Backbone as JSON, one array per atom type, in Angstrom:
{
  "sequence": "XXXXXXXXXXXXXXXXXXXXXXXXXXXXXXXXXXXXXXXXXXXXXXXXXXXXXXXXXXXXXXXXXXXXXXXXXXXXXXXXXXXXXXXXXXXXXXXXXXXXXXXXXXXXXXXXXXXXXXXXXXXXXXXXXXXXXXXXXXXXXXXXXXXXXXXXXXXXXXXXXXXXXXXXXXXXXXXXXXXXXXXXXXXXXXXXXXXXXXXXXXXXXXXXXXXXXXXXXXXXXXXXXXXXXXXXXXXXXXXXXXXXX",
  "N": [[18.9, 3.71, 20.37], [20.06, 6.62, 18.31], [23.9, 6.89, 17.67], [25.35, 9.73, 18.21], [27.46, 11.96, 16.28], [29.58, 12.82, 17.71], [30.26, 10.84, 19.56], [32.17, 7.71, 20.52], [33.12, 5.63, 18.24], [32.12, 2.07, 17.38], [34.18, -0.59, 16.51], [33.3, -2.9, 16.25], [31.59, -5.8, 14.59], [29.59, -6.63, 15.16], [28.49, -4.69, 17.18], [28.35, -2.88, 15.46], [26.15, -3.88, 13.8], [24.08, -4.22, 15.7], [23.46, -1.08, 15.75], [22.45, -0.21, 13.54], [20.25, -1.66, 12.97], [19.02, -0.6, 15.26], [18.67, 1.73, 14.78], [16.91, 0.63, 12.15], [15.04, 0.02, 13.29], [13.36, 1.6, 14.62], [12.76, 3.39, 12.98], [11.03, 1.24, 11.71], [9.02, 1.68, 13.31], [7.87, 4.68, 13.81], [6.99, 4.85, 10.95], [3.85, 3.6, 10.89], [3.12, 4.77, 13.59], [2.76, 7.27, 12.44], [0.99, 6.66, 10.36], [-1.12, 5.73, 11.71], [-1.88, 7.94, 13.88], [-2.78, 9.84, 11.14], [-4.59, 9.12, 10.07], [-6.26, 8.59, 12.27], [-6.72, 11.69, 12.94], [-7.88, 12.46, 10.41], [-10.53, 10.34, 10.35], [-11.66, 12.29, 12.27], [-11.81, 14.33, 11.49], [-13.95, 14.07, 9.2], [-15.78, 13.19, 10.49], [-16.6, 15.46, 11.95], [-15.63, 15.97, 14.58], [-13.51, 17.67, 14.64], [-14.18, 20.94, 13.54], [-14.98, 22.94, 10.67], [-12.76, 25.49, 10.06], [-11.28, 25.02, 12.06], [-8.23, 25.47, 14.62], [-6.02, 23.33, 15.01], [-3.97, 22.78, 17.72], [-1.25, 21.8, 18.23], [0.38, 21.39, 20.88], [-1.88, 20.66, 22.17], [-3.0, 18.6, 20.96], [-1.24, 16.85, 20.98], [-1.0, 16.41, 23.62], [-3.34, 15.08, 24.08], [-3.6, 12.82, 22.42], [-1.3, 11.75, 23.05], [1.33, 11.45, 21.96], [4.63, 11.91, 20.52], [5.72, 15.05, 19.55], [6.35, 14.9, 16.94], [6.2, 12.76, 15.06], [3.49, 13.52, 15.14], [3.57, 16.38, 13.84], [4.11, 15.2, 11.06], [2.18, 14.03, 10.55], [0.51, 16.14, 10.04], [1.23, 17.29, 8.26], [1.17, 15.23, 6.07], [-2.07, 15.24, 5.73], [-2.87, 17.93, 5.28], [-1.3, 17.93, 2.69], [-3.45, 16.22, 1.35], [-5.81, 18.11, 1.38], [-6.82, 18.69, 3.47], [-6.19, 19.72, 5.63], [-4.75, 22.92, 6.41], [-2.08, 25.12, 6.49], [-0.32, 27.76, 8.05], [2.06, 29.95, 8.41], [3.66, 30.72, 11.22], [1.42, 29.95, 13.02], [0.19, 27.86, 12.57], [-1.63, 24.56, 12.34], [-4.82, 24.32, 10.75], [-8.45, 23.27, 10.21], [-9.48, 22.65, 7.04], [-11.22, 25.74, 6.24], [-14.48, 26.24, 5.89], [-15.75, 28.3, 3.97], [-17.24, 30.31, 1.15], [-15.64, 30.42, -1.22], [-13.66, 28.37, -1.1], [-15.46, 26.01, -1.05], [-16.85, 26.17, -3.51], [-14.26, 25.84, -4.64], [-13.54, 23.34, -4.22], [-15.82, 21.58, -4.78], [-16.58, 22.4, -7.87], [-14.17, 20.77, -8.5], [-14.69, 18.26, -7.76], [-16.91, 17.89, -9.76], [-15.49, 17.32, -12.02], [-14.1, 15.18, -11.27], [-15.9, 12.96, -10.73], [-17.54, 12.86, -12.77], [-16.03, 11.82, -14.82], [-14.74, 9.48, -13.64], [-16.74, 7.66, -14.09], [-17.48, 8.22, -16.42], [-14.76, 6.08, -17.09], [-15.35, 4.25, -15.4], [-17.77, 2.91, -17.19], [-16.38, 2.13, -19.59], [-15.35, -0.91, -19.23], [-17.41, -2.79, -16.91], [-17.77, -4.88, -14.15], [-20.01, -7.58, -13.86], [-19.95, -8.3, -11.19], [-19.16, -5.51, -9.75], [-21.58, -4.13, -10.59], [-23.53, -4.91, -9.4], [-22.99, -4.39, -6.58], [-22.9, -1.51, -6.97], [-25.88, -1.2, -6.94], [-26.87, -2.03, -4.71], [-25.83, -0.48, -3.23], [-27.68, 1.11, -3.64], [-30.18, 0.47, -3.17], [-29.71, 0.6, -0.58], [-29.22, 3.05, -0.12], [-31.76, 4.27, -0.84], [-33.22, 2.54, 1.95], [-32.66, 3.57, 3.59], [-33.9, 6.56, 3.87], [-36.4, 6.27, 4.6], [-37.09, 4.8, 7.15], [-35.87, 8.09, 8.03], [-32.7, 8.14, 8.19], [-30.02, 9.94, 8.43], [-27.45, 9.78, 9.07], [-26.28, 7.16, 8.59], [-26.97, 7.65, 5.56], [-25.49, 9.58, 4.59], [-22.85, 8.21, 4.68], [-23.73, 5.65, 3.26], [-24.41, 7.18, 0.41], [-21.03, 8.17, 0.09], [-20.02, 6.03, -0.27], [-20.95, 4.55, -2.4], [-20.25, 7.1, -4.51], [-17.57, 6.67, -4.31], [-16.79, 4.17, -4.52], [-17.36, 4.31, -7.87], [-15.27, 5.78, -8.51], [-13.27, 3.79, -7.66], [-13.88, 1.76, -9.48], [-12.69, 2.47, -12.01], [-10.19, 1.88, -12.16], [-7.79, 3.47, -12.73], [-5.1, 4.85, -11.38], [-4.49, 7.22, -10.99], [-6.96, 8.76, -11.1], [-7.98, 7.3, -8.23], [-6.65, 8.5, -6.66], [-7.63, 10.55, -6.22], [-9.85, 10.35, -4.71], [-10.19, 11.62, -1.48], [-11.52, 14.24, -2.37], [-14.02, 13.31, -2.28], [-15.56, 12.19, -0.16], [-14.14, 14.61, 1.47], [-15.84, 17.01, 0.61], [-18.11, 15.41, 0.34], [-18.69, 14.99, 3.48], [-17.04, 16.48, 5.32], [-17.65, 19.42, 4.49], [-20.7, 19.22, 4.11], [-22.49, 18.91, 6.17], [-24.0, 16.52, 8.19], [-26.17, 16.86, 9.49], [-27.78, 18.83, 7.53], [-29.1, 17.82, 5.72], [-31.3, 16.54, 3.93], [-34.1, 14.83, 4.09], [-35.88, 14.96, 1.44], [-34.33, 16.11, -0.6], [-32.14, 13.64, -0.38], [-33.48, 11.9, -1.7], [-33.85, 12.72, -4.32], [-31.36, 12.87, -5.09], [-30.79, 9.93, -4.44], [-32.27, 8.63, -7.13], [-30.93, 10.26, -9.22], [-28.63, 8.61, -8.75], [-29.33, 6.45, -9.66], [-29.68, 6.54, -12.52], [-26.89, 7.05, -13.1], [-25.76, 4.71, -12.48], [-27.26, 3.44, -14.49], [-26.52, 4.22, -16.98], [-23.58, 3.39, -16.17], [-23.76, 0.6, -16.25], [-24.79, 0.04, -18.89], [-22.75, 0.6, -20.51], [-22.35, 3.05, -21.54], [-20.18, 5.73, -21.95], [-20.48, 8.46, -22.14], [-22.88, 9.54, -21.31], [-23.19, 8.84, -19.1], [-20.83, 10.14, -18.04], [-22.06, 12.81, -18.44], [-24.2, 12.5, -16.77], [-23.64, 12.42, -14.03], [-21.54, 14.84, -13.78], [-23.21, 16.38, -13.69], [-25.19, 15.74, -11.57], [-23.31, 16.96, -9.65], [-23.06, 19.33, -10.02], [-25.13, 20.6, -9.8], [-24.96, 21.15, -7.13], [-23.18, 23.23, -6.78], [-24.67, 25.39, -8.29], [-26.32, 25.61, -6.44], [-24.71, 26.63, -4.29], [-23.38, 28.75, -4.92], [-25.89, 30.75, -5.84], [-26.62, 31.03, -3.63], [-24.35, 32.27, -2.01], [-25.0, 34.69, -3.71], [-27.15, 35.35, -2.88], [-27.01, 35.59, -0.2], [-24.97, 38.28, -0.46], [-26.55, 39.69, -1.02], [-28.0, 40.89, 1.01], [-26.81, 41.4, 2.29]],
  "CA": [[19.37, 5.1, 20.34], [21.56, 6.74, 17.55], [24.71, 7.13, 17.76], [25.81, 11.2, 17.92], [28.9, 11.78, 15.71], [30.41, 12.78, 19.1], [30.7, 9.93, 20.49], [33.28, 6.93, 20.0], [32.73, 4.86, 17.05], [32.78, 0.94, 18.01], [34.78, -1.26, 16.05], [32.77, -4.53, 16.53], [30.73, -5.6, 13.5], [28.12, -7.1, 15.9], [27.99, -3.49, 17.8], [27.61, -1.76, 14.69], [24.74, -4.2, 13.19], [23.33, -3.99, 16.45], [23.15, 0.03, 15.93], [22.13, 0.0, 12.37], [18.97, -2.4, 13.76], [17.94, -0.15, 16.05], [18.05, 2.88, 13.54], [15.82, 0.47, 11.14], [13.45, -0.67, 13.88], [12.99, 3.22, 15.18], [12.0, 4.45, 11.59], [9.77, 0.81, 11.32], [7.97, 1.6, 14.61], [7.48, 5.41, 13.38], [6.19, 4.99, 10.38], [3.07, 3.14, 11.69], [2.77, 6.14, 14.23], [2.05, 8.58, 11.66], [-0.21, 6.66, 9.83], [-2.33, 5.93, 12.84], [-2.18, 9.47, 13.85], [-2.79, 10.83, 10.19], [-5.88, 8.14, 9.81], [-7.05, 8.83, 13.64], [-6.98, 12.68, 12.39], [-8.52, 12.52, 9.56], [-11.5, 10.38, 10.24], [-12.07, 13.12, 13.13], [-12.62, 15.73, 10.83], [-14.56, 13.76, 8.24], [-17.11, 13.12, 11.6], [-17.11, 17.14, 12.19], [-15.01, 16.51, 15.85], [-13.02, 18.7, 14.5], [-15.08, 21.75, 13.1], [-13.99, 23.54, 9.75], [-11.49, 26.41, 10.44], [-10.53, 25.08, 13.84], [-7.19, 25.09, 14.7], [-5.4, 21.74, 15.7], [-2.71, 22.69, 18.16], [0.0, 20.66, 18.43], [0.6, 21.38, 22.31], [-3.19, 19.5, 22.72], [-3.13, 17.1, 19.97], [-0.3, 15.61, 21.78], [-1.31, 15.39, 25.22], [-4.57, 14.33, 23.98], [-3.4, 11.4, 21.43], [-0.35, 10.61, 24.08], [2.04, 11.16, 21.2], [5.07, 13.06, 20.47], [5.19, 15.96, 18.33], [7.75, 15.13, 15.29], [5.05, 12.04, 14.2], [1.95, 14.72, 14.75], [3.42, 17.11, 12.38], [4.44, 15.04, 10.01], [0.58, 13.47, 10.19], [-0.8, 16.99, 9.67], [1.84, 17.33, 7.22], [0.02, 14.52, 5.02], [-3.24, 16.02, 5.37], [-2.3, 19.34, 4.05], [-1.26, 17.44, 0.58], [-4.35, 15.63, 0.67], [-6.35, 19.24, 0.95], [-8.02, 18.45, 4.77], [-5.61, 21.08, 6.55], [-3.89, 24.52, 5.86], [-0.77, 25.4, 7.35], [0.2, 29.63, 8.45], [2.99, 30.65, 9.14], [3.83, 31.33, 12.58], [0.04, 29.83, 13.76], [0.12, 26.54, 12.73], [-2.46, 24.35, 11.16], [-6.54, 24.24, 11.14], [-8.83, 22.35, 9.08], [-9.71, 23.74, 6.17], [-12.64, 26.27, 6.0], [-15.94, 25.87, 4.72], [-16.32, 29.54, 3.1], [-17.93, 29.82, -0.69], [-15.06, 30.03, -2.45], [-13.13, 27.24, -0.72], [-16.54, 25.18, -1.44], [-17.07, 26.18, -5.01], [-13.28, 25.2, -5.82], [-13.56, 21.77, -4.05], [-16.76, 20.93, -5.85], [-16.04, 22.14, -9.1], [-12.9, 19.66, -8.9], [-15.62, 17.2, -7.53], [-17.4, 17.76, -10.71], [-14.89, 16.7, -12.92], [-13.76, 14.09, -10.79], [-17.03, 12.26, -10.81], [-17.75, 12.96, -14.15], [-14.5, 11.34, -15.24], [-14.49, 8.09, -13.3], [-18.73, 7.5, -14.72], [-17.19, 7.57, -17.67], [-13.87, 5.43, -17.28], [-16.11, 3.13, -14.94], [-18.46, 2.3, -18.22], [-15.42, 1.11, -20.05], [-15.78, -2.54, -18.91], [-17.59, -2.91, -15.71], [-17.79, -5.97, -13.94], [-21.68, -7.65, -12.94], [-19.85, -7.6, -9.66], [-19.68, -3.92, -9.39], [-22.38, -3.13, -10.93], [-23.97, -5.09, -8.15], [-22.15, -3.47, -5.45], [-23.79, -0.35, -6.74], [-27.2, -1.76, -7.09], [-27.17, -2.9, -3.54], [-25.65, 0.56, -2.03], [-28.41, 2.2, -3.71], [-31.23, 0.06, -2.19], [-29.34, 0.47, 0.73], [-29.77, 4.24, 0.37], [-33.15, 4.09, -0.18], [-34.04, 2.36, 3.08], [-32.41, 4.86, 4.71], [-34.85, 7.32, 3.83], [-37.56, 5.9, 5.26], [-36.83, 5.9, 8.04], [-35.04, 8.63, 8.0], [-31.29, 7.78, 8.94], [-29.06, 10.99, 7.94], [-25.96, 9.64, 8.96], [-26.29, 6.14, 7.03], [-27.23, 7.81, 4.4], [-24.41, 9.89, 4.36], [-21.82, 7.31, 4.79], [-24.06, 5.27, 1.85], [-23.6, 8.02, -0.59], [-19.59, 8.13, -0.04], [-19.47, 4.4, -0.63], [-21.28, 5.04, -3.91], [-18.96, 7.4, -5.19], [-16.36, 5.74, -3.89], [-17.18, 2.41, -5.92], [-17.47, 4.58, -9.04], [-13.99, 6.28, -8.32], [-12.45, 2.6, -8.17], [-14.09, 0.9, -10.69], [-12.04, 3.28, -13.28], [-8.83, 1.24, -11.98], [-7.05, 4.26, -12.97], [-4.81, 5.1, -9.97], [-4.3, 8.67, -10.42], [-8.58, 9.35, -10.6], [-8.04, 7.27, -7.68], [-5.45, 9.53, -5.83], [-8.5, 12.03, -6.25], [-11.06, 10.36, -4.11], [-10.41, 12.45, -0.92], [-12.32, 15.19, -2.48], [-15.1, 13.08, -2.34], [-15.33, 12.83, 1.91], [-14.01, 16.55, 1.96], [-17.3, 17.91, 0.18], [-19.75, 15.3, 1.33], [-18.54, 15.09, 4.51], [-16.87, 17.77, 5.76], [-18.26, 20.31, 4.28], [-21.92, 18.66, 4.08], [-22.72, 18.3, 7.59], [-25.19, 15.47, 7.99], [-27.5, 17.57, 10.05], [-27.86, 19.36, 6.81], [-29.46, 17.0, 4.5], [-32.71, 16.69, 4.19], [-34.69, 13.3, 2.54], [-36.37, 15.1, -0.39], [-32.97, 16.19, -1.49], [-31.45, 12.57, -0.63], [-34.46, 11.14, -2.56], [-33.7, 12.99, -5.65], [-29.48, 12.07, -5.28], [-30.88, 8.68, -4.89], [-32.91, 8.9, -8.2], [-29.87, 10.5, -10.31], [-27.37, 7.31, -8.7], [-29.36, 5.23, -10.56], [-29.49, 6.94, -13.78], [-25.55, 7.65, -13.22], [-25.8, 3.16, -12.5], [-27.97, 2.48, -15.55], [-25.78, 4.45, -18.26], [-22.12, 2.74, -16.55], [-23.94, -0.3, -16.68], [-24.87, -0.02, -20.05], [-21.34, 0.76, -21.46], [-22.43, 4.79, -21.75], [-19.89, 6.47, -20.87], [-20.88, 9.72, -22.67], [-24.65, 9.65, -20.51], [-22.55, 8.53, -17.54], [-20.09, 11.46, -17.18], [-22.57, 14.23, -18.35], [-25.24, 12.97, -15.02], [-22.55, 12.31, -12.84], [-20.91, 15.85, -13.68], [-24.49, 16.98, -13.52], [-25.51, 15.48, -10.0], [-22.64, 17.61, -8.74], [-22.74, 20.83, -10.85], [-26.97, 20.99, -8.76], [-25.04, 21.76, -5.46], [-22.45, 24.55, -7.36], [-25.2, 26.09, -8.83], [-26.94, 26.18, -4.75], [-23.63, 27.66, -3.77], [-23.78, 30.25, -5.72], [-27.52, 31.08, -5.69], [-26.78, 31.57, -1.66], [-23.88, 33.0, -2.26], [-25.06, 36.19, -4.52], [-28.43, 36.03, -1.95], [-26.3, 36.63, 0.99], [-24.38, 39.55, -0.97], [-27.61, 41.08, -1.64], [-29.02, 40.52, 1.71], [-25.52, 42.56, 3.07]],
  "C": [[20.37, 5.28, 19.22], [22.29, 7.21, 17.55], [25.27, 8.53, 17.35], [27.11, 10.93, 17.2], [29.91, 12.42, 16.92], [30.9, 11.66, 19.77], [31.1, 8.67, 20.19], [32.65, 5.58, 19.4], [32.75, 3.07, 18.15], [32.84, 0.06, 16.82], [34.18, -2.83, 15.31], [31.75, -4.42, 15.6], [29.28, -6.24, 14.34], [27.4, -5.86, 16.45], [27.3, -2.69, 16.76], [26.23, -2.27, 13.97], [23.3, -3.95, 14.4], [22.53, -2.2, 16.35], [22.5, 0.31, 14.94], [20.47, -0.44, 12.33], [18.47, -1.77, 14.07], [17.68, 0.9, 15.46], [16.64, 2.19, 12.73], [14.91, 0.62, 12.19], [12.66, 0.96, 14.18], [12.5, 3.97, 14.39], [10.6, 3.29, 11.35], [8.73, 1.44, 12.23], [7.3, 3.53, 14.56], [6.7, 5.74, 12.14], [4.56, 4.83, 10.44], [2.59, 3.99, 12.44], [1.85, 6.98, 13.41], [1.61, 8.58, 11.21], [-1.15, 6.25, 10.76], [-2.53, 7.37, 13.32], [-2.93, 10.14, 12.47], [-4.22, 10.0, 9.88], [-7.11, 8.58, 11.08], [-7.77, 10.5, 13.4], [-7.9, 13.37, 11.05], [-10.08, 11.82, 9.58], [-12.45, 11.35, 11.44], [-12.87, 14.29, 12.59], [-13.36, 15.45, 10.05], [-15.95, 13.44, 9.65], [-17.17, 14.39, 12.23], [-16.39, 17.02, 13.9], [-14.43, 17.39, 15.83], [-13.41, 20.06, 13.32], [-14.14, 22.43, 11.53], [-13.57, 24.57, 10.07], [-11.08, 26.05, 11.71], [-9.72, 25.52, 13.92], [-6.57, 24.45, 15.39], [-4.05, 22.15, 16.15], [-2.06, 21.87, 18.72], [-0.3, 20.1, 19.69], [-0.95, 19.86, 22.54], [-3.22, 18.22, 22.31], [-2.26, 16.12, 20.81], [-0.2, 14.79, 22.7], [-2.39, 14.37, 25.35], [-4.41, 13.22, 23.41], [-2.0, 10.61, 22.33], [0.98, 10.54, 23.03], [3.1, 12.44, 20.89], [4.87, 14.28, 19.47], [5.14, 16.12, 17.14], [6.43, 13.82, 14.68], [3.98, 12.88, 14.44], [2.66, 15.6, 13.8], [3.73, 16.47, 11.33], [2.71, 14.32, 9.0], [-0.01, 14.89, 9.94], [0.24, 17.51, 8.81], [1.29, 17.08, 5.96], [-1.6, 14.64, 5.07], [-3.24, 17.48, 4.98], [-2.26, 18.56, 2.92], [-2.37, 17.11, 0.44], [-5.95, 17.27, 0.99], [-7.31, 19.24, 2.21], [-7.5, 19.94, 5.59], [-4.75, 21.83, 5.88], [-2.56, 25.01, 7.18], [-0.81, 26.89, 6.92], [0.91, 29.57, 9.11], [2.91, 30.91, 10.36], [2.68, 30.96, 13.62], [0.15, 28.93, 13.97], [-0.7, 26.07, 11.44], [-4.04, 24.2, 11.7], [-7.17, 23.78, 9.58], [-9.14, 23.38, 8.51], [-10.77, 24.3, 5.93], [-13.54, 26.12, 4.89], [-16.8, 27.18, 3.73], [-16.4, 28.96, 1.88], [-17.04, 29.46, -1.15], [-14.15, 28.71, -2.26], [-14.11, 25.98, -1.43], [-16.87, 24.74, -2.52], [-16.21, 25.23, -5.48], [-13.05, 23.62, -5.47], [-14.87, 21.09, -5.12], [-17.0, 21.09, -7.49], [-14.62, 21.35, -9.26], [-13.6, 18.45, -9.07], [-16.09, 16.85, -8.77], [-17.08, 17.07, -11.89], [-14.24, 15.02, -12.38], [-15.15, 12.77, -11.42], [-17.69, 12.23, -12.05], [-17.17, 11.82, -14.87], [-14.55, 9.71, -14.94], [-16.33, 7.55, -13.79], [-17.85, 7.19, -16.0], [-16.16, 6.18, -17.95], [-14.69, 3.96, -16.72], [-17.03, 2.25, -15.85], [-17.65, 1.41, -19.3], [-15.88, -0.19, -20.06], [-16.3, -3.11, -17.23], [-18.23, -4.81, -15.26], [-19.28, -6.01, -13.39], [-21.57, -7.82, -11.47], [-20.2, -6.3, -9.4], [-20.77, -3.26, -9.73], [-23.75, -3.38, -10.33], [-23.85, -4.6, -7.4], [-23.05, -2.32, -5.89], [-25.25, -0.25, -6.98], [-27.46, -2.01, -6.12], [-27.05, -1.56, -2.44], [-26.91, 1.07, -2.11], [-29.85, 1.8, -3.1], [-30.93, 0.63, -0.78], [-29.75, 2.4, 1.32], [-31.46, 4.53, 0.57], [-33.69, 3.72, 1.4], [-33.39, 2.78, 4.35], [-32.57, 5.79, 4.68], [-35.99, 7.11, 4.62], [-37.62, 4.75, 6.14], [-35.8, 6.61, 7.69], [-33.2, 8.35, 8.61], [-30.1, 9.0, 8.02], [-27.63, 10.57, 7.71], [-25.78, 8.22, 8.27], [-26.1, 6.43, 5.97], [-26.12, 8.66, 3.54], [-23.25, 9.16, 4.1], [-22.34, 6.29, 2.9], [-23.42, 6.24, 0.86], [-22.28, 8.35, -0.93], [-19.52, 7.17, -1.02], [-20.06, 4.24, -2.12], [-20.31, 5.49, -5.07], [-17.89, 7.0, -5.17], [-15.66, 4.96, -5.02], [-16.86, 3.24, -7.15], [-16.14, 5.0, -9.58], [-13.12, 4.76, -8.56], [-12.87, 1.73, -8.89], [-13.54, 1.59, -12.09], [-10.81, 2.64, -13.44], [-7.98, 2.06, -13.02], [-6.52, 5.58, -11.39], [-4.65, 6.52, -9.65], [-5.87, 9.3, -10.55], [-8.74, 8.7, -9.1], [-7.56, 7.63, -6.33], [-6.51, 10.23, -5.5], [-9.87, 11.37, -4.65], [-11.51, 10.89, -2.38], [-11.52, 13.5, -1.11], [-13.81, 14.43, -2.48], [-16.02, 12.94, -0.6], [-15.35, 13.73, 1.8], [-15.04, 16.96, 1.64], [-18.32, 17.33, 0.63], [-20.08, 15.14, 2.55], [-18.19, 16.12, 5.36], [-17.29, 19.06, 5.62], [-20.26, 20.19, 3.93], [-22.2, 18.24, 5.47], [-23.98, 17.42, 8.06], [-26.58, 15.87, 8.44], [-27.9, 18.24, 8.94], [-28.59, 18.87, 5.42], [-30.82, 16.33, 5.05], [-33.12, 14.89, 3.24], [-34.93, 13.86, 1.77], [-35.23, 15.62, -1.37], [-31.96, 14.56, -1.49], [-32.35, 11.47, -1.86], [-34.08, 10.84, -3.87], [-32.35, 12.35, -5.79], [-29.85, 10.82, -5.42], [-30.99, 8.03, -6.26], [-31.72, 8.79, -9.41], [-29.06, 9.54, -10.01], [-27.92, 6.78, -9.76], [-29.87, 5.56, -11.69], [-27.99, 6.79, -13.85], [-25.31, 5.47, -13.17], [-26.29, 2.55, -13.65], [-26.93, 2.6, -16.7], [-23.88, 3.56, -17.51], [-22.67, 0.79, -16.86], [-24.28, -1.06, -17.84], [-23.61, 0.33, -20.85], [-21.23, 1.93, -21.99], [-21.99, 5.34, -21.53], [-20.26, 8.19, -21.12], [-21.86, 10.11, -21.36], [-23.97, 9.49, -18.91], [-21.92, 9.2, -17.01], [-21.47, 12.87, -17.52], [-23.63, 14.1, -16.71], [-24.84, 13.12, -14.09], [-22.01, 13.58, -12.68], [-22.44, 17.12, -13.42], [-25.2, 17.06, -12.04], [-24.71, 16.82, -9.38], [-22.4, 19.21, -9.32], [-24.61, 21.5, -10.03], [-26.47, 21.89, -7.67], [-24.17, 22.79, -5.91], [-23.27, 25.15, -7.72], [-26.52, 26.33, -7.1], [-26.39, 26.91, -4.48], [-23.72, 28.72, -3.84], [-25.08, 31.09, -5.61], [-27.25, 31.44, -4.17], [-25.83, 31.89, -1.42], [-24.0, 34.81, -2.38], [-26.66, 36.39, -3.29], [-27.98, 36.83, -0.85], [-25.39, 38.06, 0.69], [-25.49, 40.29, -0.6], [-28.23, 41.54, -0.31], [-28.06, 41.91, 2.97], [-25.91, 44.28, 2.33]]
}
C-alpha cells in the first residue's frame, strides 16, 4: 500500500525500503496487467468478437476480464494509438468502424506501407527469409484447395508480416498493425472468396520473385499494386451504392 501524505512518515530505513518495494512491485505487477489486457483485447477484435463500431464498455469489460478499471483504460488507451479503437467524449470507446472512408484511409496507408518494406526487404535479403516466404506461400496455396478461409487468412498476415520485418527498419515496423486492421478486421474471413485468394496468391509470388532478386523498384510497384486492387473495389462499391441511393 502507499503511503498517503497524511499519514506519519516512519523514520526506519528498513520501513521506508520496505515502502518504496512495495510501490516498485505494484507498478511491476501492473504493467504486465495491461499488456495482457491490451493483447487479450486486441486479438478479440482482430477475430471479429468484437464487431467494428461496437462499443467496449468498461463497466462489462471488467466484470467480464475480472479486472479493475485503471489497467482496462489504460489497455484501450494503447489501442487507440495503435488505430484499433476511438475514444468520444462522454461515451467512451468502440472499435473502430468499418465505413468507406475509414477503409480507404487505412488501405491507402496500407499501400504505401507494403510498397515500402518490398522495396527495403530487396535490399539484402537473407535465403532464410526468402524461404520463410516461399514456404508461407505454398502454405497458402494448400489452403485453397481445400478451401480453408480462416488459414488462409492468418497465412496472408504472416506474409506481409515477414515482408514488414525483413526491412529491419523499426519505424516501417511500428507500422505493421495496419496490416491485421485491414486484413483482418476489416476483411472478415467469411468474405473472401478462393478465386480472389488464388489471384493474391499469384501476385505474393511475383512481390517474392522481384525481393528475391534484389528488385526493389518491381517489388514496391506489385506490392503497392496488390493493395491499390482492393482501393480501387472500395471505391467502385462505394460510388455504386451512391448511385443505387
Amino acid at each position: 500500500m502507499v503511503r498517503s501524505a497524511s499519514q506519519p512518515k516512519n523514520d526506519s530505513t528498513s520501513a521506508g525500503n520496505a515502502e518504496n518495494n512495495g510501490v516498485d512491485s505494484t507498478r511491476r505487477r501492473r504493467v504486465p496487467i495491461v499488456d495482457e489486457i491490451t493483447a487479450l483485447l486486441r486479438e478479440r477484435i482482430y477475430a471479429q468478437h468484437y464487431a467494428t463500431g461496437v462499443w467496449l464498455k468498461q463497466e462489462q469489460l471488467s466484470d467480464e476480464l475480472g479486472v479493475s478499471r485503471t489497467p482496462l483504460r489504460e489497455a484501450l488507451r494503447r489501442l487507440e494509438q495503435e488505430g484499433l479503437v476511438r475514444s468520444e467524449a462522454g461515451k467512451g470507446a468502440r472499435v473502430i468502424s468499418g465505413d468507406v472512408h475509414t477503409l480507404l484511409s487505412a488501405y491507402e496507408l496500407r499501400a504505401v506501407v507494403d510498397g515500402l518494406a518490398a522495396r527495403l526487404a530487396s535490399a539484402n535479403p537473407s535465403p532464410a527469409r526468402v524461404r520463410e516466404m516461399r514456404q508461407l506461400i505454398d502454405a497458402q496455396r494448400k489452403a485453397v484447395d481445400p478451401w480453408n478461409p480462416r488459414g488462409y487468412s492468418k497465412l496472408n498476415v504472416d506474409f506481409h508480416e515477414l515482408i514488414v520485418h525483413m526491412t529491419n527498419n523499426e519505424f516501417v515496423i511500428a507500422q505493421t498493425s495496419i496490416i491485421r486492421m485491414t486484413a483482418q478486421v476489416f476483411a472478415p474471413v467469411a468474405m473472401i472468396e478462393p478465386s480472389s485468394a488464388l489471384r493474391a496468391i499469384e501476385e505474393h509470388a511475383t512481390i517474392a520473385d522481384a525481393i528475391e532478386a534484389g528488385d526493389g523498384v518491381t517489388a514496391e510497384i506489385v506490392a503497392r499494386r496488390h493493395i491499390e486492387k482492393t482501393i480501387t473495389q472500395l471505391r467502385f462499391g462505394a460510388a455504386r451504392t451512391d448511385s443505387i441511393r
